[in-house]
Tab-separated table of C-alpha atoms in Angstrom:
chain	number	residue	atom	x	y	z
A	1	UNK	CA	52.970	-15.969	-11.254
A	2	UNK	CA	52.556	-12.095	-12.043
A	3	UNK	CA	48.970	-11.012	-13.283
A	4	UNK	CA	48.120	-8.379	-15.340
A	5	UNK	CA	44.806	-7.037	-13.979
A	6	UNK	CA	42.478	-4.677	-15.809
A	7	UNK	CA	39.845	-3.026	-14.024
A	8	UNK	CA	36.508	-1.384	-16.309
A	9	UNK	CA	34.145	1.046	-15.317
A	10	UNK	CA	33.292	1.865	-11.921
A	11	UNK	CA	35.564	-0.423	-10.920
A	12	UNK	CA	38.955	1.464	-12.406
A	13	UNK	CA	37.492	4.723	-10.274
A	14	UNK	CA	36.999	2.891	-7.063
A	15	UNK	CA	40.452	0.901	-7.215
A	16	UNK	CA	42.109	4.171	-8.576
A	17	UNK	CA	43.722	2.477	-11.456
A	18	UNK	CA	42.730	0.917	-14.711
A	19	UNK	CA	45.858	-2.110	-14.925
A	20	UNK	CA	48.073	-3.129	-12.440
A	21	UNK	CA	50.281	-6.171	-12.266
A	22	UNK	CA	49.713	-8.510	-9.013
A	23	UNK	CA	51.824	-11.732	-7.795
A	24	UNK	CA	49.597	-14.313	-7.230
A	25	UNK	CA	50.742	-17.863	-5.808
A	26	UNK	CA	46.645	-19.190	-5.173
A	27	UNK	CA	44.975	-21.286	-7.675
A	28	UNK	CA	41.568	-20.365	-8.094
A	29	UNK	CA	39.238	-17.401	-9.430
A	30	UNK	CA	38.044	-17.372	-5.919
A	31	UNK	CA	41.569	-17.335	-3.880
A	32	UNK	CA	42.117	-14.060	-6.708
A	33	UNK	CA	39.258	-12.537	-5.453
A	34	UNK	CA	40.573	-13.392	-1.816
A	35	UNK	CA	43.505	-11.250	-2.586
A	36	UNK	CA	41.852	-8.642	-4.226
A	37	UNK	CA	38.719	-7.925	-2.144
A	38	UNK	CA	42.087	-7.777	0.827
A	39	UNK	CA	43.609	-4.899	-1.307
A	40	UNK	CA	40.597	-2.736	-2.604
A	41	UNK	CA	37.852	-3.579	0.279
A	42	UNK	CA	34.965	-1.429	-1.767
A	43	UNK	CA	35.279	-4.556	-4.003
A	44	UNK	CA	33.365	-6.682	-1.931
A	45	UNK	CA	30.143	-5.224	-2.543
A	46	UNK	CA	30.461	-4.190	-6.235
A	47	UNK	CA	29.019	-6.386	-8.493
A	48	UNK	CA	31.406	-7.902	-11.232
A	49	UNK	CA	32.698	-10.928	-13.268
A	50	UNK	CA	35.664	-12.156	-14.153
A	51	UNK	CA	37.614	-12.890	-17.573
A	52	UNK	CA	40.599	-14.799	-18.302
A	53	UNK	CA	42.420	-14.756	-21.701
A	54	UNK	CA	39.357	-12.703	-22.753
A	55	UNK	CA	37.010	-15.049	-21.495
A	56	UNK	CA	34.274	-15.129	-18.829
A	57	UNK	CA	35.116	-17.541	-15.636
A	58	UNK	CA	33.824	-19.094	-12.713
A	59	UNK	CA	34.723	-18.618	-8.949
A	60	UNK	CA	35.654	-22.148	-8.750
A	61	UNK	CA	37.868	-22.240	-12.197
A	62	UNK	CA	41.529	-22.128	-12.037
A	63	UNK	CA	43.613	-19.636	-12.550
A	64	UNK	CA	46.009	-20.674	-15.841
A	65	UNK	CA	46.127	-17.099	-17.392
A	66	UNK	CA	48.192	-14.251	-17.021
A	67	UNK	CA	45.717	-11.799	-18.422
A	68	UNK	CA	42.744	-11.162	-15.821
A	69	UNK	CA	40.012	-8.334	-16.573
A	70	UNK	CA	37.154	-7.592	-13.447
A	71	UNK	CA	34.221	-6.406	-15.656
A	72	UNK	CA	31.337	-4.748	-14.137
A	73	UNK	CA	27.606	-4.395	-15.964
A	74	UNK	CA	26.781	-0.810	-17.049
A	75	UNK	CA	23.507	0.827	-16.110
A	76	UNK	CA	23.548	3.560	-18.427
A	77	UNK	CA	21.893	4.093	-22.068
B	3	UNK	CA	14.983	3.550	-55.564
B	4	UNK	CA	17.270	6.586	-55.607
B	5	UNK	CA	17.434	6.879	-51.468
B	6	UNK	CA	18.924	3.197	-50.864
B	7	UNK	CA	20.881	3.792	-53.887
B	8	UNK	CA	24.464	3.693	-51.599
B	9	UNK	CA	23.153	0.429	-50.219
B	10	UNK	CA	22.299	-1.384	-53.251
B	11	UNK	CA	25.402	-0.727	-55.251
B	12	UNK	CA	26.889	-2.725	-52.380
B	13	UNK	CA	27.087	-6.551	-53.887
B	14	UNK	CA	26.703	-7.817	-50.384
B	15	UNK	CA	23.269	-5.925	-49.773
B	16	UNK	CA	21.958	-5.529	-53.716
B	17	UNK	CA	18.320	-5.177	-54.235
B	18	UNK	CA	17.477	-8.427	-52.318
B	19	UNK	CA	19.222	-6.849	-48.778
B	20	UNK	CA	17.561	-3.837	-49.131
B	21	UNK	CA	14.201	-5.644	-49.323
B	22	UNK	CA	15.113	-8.151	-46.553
B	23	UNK	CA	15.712	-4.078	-44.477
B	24	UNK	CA	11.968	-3.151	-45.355
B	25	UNK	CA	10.980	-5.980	-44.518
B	26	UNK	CA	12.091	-6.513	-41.261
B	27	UNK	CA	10.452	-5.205	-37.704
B	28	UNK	CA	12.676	-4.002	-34.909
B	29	UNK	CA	11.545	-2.547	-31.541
B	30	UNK	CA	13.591	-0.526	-29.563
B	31	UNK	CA	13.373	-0.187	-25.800
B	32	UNK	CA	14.351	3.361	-24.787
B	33	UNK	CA	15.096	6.318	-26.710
B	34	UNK	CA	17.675	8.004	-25.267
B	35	UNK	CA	21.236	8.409	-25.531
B	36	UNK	CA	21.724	4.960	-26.900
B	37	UNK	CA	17.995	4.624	-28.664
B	38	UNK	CA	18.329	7.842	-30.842
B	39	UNK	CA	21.385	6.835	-32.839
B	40	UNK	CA	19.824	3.228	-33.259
B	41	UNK	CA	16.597	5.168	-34.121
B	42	UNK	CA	18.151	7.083	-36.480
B	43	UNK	CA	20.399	4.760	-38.460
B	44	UNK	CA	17.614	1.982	-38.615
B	45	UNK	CA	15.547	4.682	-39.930
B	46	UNK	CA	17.320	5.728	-42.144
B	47	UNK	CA	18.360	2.494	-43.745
B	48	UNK	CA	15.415	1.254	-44.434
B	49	UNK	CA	13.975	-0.906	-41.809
B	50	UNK	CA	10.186	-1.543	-42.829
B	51	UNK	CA	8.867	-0.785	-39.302
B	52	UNK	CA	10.296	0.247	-36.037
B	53	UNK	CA	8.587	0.440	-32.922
B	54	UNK	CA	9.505	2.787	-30.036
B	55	UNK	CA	8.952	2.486	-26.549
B	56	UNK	CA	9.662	5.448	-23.798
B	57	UNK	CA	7.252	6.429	-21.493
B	58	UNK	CA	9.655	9.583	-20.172
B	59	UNK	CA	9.775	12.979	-21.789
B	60	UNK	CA	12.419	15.306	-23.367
B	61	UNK	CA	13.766	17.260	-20.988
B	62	UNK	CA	16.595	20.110	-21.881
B	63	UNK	CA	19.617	18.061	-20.229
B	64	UNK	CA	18.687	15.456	-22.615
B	65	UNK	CA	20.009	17.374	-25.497
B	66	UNK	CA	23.846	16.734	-25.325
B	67	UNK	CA	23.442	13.294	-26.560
B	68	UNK	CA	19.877	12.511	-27.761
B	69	UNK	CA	20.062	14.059	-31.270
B	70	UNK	CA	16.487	13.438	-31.949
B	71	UNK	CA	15.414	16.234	-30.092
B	72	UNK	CA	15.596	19.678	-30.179
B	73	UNK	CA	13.836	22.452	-28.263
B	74	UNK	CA	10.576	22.301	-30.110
B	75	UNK	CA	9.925	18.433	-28.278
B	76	UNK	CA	10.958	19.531	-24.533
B	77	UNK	CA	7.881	18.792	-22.385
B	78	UNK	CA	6.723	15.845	-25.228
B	79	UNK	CA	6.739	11.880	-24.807
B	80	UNK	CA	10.145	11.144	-26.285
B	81	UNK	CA	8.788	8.279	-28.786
B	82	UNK	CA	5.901	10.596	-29.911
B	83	UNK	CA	8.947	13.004	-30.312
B	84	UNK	CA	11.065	10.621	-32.191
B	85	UNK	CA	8.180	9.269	-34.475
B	86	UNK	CA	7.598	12.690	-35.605
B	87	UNK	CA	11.752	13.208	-36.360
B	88	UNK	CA	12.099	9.480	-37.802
B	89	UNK	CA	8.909	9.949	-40.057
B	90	UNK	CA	10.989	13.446	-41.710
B	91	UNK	CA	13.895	11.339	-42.390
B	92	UNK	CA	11.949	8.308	-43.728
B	93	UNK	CA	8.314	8.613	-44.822
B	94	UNK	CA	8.518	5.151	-46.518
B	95	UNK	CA	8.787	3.058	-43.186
B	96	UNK	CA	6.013	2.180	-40.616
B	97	UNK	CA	6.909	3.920	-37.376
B	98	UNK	CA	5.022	2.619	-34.345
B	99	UNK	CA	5.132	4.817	-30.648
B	100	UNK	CA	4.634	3.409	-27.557
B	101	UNK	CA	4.410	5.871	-24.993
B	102	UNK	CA	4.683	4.206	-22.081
B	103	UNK	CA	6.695	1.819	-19.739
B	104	UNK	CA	7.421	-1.651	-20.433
B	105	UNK	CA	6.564	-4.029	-17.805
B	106	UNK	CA	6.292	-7.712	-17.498
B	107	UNK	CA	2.349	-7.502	-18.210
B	108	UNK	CA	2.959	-6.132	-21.959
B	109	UNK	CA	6.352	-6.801	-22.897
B	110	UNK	CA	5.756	-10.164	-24.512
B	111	UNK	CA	2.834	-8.879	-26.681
B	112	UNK	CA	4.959	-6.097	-27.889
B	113	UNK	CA	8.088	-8.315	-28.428
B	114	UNK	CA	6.044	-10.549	-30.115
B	115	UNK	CA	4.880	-7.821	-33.038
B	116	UNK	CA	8.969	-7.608	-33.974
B	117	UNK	CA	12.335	-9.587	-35.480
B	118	UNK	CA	14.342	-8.065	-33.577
B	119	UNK	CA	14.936	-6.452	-29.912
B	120	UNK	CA	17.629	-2.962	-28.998
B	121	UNK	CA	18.281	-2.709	-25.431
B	122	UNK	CA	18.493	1.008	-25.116
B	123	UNK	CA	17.581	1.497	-21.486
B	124	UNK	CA	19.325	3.384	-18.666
B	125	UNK	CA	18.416	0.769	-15.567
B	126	UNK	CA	18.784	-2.790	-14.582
B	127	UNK	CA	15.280	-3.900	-14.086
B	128	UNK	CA	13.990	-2.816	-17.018
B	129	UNK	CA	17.291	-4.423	-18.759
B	130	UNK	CA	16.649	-8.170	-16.944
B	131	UNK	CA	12.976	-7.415	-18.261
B	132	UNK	CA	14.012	-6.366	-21.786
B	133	UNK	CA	16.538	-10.107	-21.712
B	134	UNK	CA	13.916	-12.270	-20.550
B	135	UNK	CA	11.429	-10.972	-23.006
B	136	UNK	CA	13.329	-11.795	-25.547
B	137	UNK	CA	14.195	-15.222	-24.524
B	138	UNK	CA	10.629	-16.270	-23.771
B	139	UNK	CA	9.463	-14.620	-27.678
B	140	UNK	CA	12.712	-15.942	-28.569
B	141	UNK	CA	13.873	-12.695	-30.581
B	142	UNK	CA	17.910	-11.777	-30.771
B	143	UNK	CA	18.961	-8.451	-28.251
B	144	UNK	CA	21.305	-6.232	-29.790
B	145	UNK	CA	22.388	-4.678	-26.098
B	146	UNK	CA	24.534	-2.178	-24.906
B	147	UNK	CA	24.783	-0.513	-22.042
B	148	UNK	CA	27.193	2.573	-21.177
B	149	UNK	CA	29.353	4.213	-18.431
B	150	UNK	CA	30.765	7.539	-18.408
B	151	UNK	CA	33.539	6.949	-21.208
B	152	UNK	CA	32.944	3.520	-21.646
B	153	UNK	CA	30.264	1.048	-23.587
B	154	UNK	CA	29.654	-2.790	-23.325
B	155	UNK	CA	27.503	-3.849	-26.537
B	156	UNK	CA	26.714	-7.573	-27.816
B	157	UNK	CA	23.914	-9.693	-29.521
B	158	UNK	CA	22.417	-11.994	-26.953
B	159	UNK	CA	19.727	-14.607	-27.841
B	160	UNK	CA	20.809	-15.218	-31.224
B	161	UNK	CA	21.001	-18.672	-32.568
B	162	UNK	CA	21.282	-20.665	-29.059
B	163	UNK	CA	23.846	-17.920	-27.885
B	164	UNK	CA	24.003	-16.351	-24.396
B	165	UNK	CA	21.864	-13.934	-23.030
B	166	UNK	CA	22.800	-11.063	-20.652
B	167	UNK	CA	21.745	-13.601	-17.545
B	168	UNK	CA	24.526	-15.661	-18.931
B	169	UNK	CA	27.173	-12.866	-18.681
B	170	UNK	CA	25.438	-11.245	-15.221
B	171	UNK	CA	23.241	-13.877	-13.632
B	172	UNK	CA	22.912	-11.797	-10.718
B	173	UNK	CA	20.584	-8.447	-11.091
B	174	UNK	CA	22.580	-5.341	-9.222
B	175	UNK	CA	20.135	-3.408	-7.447
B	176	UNK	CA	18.720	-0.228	-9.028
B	177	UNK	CA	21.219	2.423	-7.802
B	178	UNK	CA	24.343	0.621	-7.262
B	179	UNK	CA	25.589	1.166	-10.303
B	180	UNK	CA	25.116	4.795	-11.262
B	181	UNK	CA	23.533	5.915	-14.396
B	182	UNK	CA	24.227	9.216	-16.422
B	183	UNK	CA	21.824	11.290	-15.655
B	184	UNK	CA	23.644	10.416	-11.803
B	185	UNK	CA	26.833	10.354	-12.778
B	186	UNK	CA	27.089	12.195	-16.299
B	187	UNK	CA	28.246	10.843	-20.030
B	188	UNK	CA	30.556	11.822	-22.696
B	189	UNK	CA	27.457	12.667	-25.222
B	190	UNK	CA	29.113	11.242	-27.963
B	191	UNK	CA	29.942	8.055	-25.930
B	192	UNK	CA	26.185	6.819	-26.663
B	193	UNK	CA	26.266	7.542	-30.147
B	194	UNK	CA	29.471	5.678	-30.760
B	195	UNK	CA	27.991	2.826	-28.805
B	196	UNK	CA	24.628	3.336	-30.201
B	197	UNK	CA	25.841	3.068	-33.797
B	198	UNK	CA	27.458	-0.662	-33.285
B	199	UNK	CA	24.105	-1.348	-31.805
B	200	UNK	CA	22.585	-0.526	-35.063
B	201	UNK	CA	25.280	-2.144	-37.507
B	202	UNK	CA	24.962	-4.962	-35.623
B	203	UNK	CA	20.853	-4.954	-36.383
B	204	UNK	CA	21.550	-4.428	-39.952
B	205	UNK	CA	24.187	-7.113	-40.039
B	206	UNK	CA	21.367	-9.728	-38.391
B	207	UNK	CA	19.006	-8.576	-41.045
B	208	UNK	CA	21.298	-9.154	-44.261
B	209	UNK	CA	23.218	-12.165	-42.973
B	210	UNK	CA	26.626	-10.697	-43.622
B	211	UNK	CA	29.556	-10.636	-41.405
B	212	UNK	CA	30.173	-11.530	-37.575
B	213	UNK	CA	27.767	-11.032	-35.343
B	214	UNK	CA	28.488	-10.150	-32.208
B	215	UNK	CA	27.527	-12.953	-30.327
B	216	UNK	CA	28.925	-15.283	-27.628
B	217	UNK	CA	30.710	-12.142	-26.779
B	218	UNK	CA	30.802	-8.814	-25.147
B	219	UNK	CA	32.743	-5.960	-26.539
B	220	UNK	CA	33.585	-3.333	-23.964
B	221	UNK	CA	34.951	-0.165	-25.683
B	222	UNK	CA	36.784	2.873	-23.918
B	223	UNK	CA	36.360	6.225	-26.056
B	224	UNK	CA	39.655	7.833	-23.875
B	225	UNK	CA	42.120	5.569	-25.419
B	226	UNK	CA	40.251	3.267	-27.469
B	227	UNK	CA	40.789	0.654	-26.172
B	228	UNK	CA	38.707	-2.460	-26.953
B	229	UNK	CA	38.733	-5.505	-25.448
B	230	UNK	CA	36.346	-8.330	-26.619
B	231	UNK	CA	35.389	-11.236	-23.551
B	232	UNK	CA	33.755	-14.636	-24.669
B	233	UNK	CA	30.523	-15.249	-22.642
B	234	UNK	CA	29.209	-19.154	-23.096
B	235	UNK	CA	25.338	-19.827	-22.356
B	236	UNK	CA	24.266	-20.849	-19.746
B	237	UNK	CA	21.184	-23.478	-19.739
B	238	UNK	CA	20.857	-22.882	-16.289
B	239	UNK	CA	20.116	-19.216	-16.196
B	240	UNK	CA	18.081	-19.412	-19.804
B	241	UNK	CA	16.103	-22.240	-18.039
B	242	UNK	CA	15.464	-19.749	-15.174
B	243	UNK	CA	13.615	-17.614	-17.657
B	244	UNK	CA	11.437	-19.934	-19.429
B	245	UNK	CA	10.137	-21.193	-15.992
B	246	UNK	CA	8.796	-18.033	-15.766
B	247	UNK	CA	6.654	-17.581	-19.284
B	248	UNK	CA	3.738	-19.109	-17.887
B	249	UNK	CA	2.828	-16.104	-15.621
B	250	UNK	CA	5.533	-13.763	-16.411
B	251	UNK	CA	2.776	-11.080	-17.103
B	252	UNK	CA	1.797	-11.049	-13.193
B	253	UNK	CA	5.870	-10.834	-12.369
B	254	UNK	CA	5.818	-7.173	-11.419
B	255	UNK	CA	8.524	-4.491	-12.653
B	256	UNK	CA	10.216	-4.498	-8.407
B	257	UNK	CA	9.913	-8.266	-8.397
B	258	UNK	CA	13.530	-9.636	-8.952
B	259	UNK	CA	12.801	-13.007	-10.799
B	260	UNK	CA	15.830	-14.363	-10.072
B	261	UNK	CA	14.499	-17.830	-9.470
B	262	UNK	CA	11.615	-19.753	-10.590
B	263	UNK	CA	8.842	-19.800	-8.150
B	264	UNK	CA	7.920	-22.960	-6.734
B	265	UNK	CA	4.451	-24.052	-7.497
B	266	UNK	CA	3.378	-26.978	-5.762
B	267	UNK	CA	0.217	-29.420	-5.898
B	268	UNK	CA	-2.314	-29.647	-2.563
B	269	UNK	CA	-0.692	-33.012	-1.993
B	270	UNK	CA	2.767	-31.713	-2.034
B	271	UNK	CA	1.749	-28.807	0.061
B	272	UNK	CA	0.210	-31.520	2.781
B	273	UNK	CA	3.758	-34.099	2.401
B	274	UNK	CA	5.066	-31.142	3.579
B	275	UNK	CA	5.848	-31.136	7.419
B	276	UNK	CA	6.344	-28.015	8.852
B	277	UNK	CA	4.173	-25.689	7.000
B	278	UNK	CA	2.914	-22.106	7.643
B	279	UNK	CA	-0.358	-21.994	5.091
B	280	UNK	CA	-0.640	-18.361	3.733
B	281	UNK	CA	-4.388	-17.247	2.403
B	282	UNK	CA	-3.143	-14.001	0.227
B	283	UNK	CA	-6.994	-13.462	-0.847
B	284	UNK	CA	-8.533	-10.527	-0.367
B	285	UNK	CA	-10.988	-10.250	2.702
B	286	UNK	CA	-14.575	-11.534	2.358
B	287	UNK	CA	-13.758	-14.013	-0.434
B	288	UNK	CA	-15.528	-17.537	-0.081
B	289	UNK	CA	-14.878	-19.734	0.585
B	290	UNK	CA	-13.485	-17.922	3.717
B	291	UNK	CA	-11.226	-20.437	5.650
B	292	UNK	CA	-10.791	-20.100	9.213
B	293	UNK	CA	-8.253	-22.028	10.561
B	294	UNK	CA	-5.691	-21.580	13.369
B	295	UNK	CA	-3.174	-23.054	10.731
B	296	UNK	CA	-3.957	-20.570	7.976
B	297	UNK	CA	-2.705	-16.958	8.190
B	298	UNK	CA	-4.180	-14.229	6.125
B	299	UNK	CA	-1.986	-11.764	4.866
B	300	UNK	CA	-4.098	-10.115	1.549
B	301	UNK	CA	-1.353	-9.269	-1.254
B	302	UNK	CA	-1.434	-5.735	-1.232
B	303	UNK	CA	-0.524	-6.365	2.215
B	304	UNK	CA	2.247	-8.948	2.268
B	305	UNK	CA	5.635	-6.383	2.019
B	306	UNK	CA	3.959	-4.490	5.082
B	307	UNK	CA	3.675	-8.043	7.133
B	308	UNK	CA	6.963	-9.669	6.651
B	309	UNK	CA	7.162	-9.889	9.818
B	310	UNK	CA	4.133	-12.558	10.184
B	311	UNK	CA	6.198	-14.824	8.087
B	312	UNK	CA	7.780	-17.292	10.281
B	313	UNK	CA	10.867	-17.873	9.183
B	314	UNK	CA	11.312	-21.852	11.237
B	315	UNK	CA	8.567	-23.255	8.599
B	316	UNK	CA	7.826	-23.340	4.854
B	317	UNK	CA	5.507	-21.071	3.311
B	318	UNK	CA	2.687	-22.469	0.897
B	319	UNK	CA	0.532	-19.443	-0.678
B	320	UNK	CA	-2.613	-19.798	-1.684
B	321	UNK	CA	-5.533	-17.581	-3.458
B	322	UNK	CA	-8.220	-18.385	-5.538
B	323	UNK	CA	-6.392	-20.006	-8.852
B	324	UNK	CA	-2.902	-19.872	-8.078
B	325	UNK	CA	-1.724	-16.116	-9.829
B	326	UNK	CA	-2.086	-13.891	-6.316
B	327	UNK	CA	-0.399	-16.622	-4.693
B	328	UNK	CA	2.901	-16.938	-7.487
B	329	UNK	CA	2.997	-13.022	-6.772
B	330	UNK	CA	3.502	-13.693	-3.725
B	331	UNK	CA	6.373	-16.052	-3.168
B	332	UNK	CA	8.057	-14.068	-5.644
B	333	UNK	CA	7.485	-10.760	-3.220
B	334	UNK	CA	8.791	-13.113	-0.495
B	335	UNK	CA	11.813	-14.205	-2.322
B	336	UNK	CA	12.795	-10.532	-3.146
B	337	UNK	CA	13.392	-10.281	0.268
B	338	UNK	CA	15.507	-12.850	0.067
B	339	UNK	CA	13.045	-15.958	1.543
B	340	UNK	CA	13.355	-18.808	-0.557
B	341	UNK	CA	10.856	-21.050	1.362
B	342	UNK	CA	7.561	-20.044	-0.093
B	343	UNK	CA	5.438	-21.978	-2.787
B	344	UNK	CA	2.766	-21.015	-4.717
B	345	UNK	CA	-0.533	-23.640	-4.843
B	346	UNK	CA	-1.271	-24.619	-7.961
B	347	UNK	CA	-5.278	-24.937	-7.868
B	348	UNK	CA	-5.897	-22.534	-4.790
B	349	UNK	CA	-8.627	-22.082	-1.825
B	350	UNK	CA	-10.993	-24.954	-2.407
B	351	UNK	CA	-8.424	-27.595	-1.913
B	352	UNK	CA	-7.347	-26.295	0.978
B	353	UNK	CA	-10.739	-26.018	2.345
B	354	UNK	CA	-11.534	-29.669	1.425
B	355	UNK	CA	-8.400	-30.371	3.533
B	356	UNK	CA	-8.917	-28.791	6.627
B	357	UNK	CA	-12.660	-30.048	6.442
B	358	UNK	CA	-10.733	-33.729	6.113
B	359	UNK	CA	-8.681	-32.793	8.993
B	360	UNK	CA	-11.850	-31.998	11.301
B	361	UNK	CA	-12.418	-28.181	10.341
B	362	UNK	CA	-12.390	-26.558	14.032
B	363	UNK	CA	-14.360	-23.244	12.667
């Protein structure tokens, strides 16, 4: 299926992009991350979670959603 | 009263909300970017008393976005500073400074003085420290936190919700993330941010609305773009935290508390097999025990010899009553070691053990 990823923060700079659309055939959170940490390697050691449909997921959840969003905690105040 | 006048006309505040406002205590960790607008709007809305806690000082590059300050406070302790503001706007409130850092050791006496807790600080560690405070005094976090053009703001804490553990179990190192003063902020990116943080204290107080908990809204001032992402608690990582209330005081700030530390009776510490027995006393303490099975390694010592650690065996820690010795394992398992345990009673049961086991001295 296609999946719309959105990328916040730090994470928009160091992919270069803020949304991008992805084909994915895995089935977990984790096989996504697979994929991704094979397309942006400066992923691997950033420190993020994952949403789908606007909520928070686990690694080991599957992937039913369309709508993916790699959110990364912010240092700054 | 003429100067809540706007508030009270307001049928869902009236009279009664206003006096639930001056009644009501809120601390807020951090006045900077974030902390001034919070500062400011809690201020002047009536909050009865509002503590402030910053141990930095103004400094000129502070000015873009910390609209408490002006030149006359460069140089001074930025809660002094904002007392002295706050107490112009609103002489009617009770404004309390704390000029100094928070740590484990006094966060939960502070916490414990207020309703409610703002997360206004610029670093991790002190934001882990500023969550688990407020789950141990059990007190709701308004948090946010902010990058360049972009803020992340929720209540955590509130009514069985989630805490920030829950959304990021794992604590990013200092640094890895970059902060503004590293990597520079819109300036009126923490005031947009800063102001949620305060409607959402006001909306705790007065019981009206949604709060924002059980999720995180992220908000992007370039195209406004808001995105809200449902966070569930976790037991697990709240459970983390309240293992610690019994000594978090001794947990120091570079400690990463990520996990409970083990603290184990003499008799589990003998069941154990292969054990390497750790004495992190200070020298010349009695009783002194010399035994080729016991290594001493004094606290202050410990990060200097790791290397004494041997990582084939389990660690049991001792000292005198079992505080040193917590310190330690936790030092141990900030370096990643997740063998050590901390002896519950301390030196003289392990003395009475090795005299059991014929005491070679």
């Amino acid at each position: 299926m296609i999946l719309s990823i959105k990328y916040f923060g730090l994470l928009a700079e160091v992919t270069g992009r803020s949304e991008e659309k992805i084909e994915f055939s895995g089935k977990s959170i984790s096989d996504l991350k697979t994929i991704l940490f094979q397309k942006y390697e400066v992923l691997k050691n950033k420190d993020f979670q994952i949403a789908q449909d606007n909520e928070l997921t686990a690694n080991e959840t599957m992937v039913t959603a369309t709508e993916i969003a790699l959110l990364p905690p912010f240092a700054g105040g | 009263m003429n100067r809540y006048s706007r508030h009270i006309i307001l049928p869902e505040i009236g009279q009664e909300g206003q006096d639930r406002l001056s009644k009501s205590k809120v601390l807020v960790v951090g006045a900077g970017g974030l902390g001034c607008p919070v500062l400011q709007y809690l201020a002047a809305g009536g909050i009865g008393k509002i503590g402030i806690i910053d141990f930095d000082t103004v400094s000129e590059s502070n000015l873009q976005r910390q609209i408490l300050f002006g030149a006359s406070t460069l140089g001074i302790n930025k809660a002094i500073a904002a007392k002295a503001k706050l107490e112009d706007l609103n002489n009617t409130i009770l404004i309390k400074a704390y000029p100094e850092k928070l740590t484990h050791k006094n966060a939960l006496a502070i916490f414990q003085d207020y309703d409610i807790i703002v997360d206004g600080t610029d670093n991790f560690s002190t934001r882990y420290l500023v969550n688990d405070a407020s789950i141990i005094t059990n007190k709701p976090l308004v948090y946010a936190g902010i990058y360049k053009f972009e803020g992340q703001v929720s209540v955590f804490n509130y009514k069985k919700g989630p805490s920030y553990r829950c959304l990021f179990p794992k604590q990013p190192e200092n640094g890895s993330i970059p902060n503004c003063s590293e990597i520079g902020v819109l300036g009126v990116l923490p005031g947009i941010i800063g102001t949620l943080q305060a409607n959402e204290v006001i909306k705790l107080i007065l019981g009206i609305g949604e709060v924002l908990s059980g999720k995180v809204l992220y908000y992007n001032s370039l195209n406004h773009q808001i995105n809200f992402i449902k966070v569930n608690r976790s037991e697990k990582e709240i459970k983390k935290v309240m293992d610690t209330k019994t000594f978090f005081e001794t947990l120091d700030e570079k400690i990463n508390c990520e996990m409970p530390i083990k603290v184990i009776s003499i008799q589990d510490a003998i069941n154990k097999k292969n054990v390497q027995w750790i004495d992190v006393r200070d020298q010349n303490i009695n009783p002194e025990i010399n035994h080729s099975e016991v290594l001493q390694i004094p606290l202050n010592d410990l990060e200097q010899n790791l290397n004494k650690i041997d990582l084939s065996k389990e660690h049991v820690f001792f000292c005198q009553a079992g505080i040193k010795s917590k310190k330690a394992a936790s030092i141990l398992q900030s370096h990643q070691i997740h063998t050590g345990s901390s002896l519950k009673n301390g030196a003289d049961e392990v003395l009475q053990y090795f005299n059991n086991k014929n005491y070679d001295r």
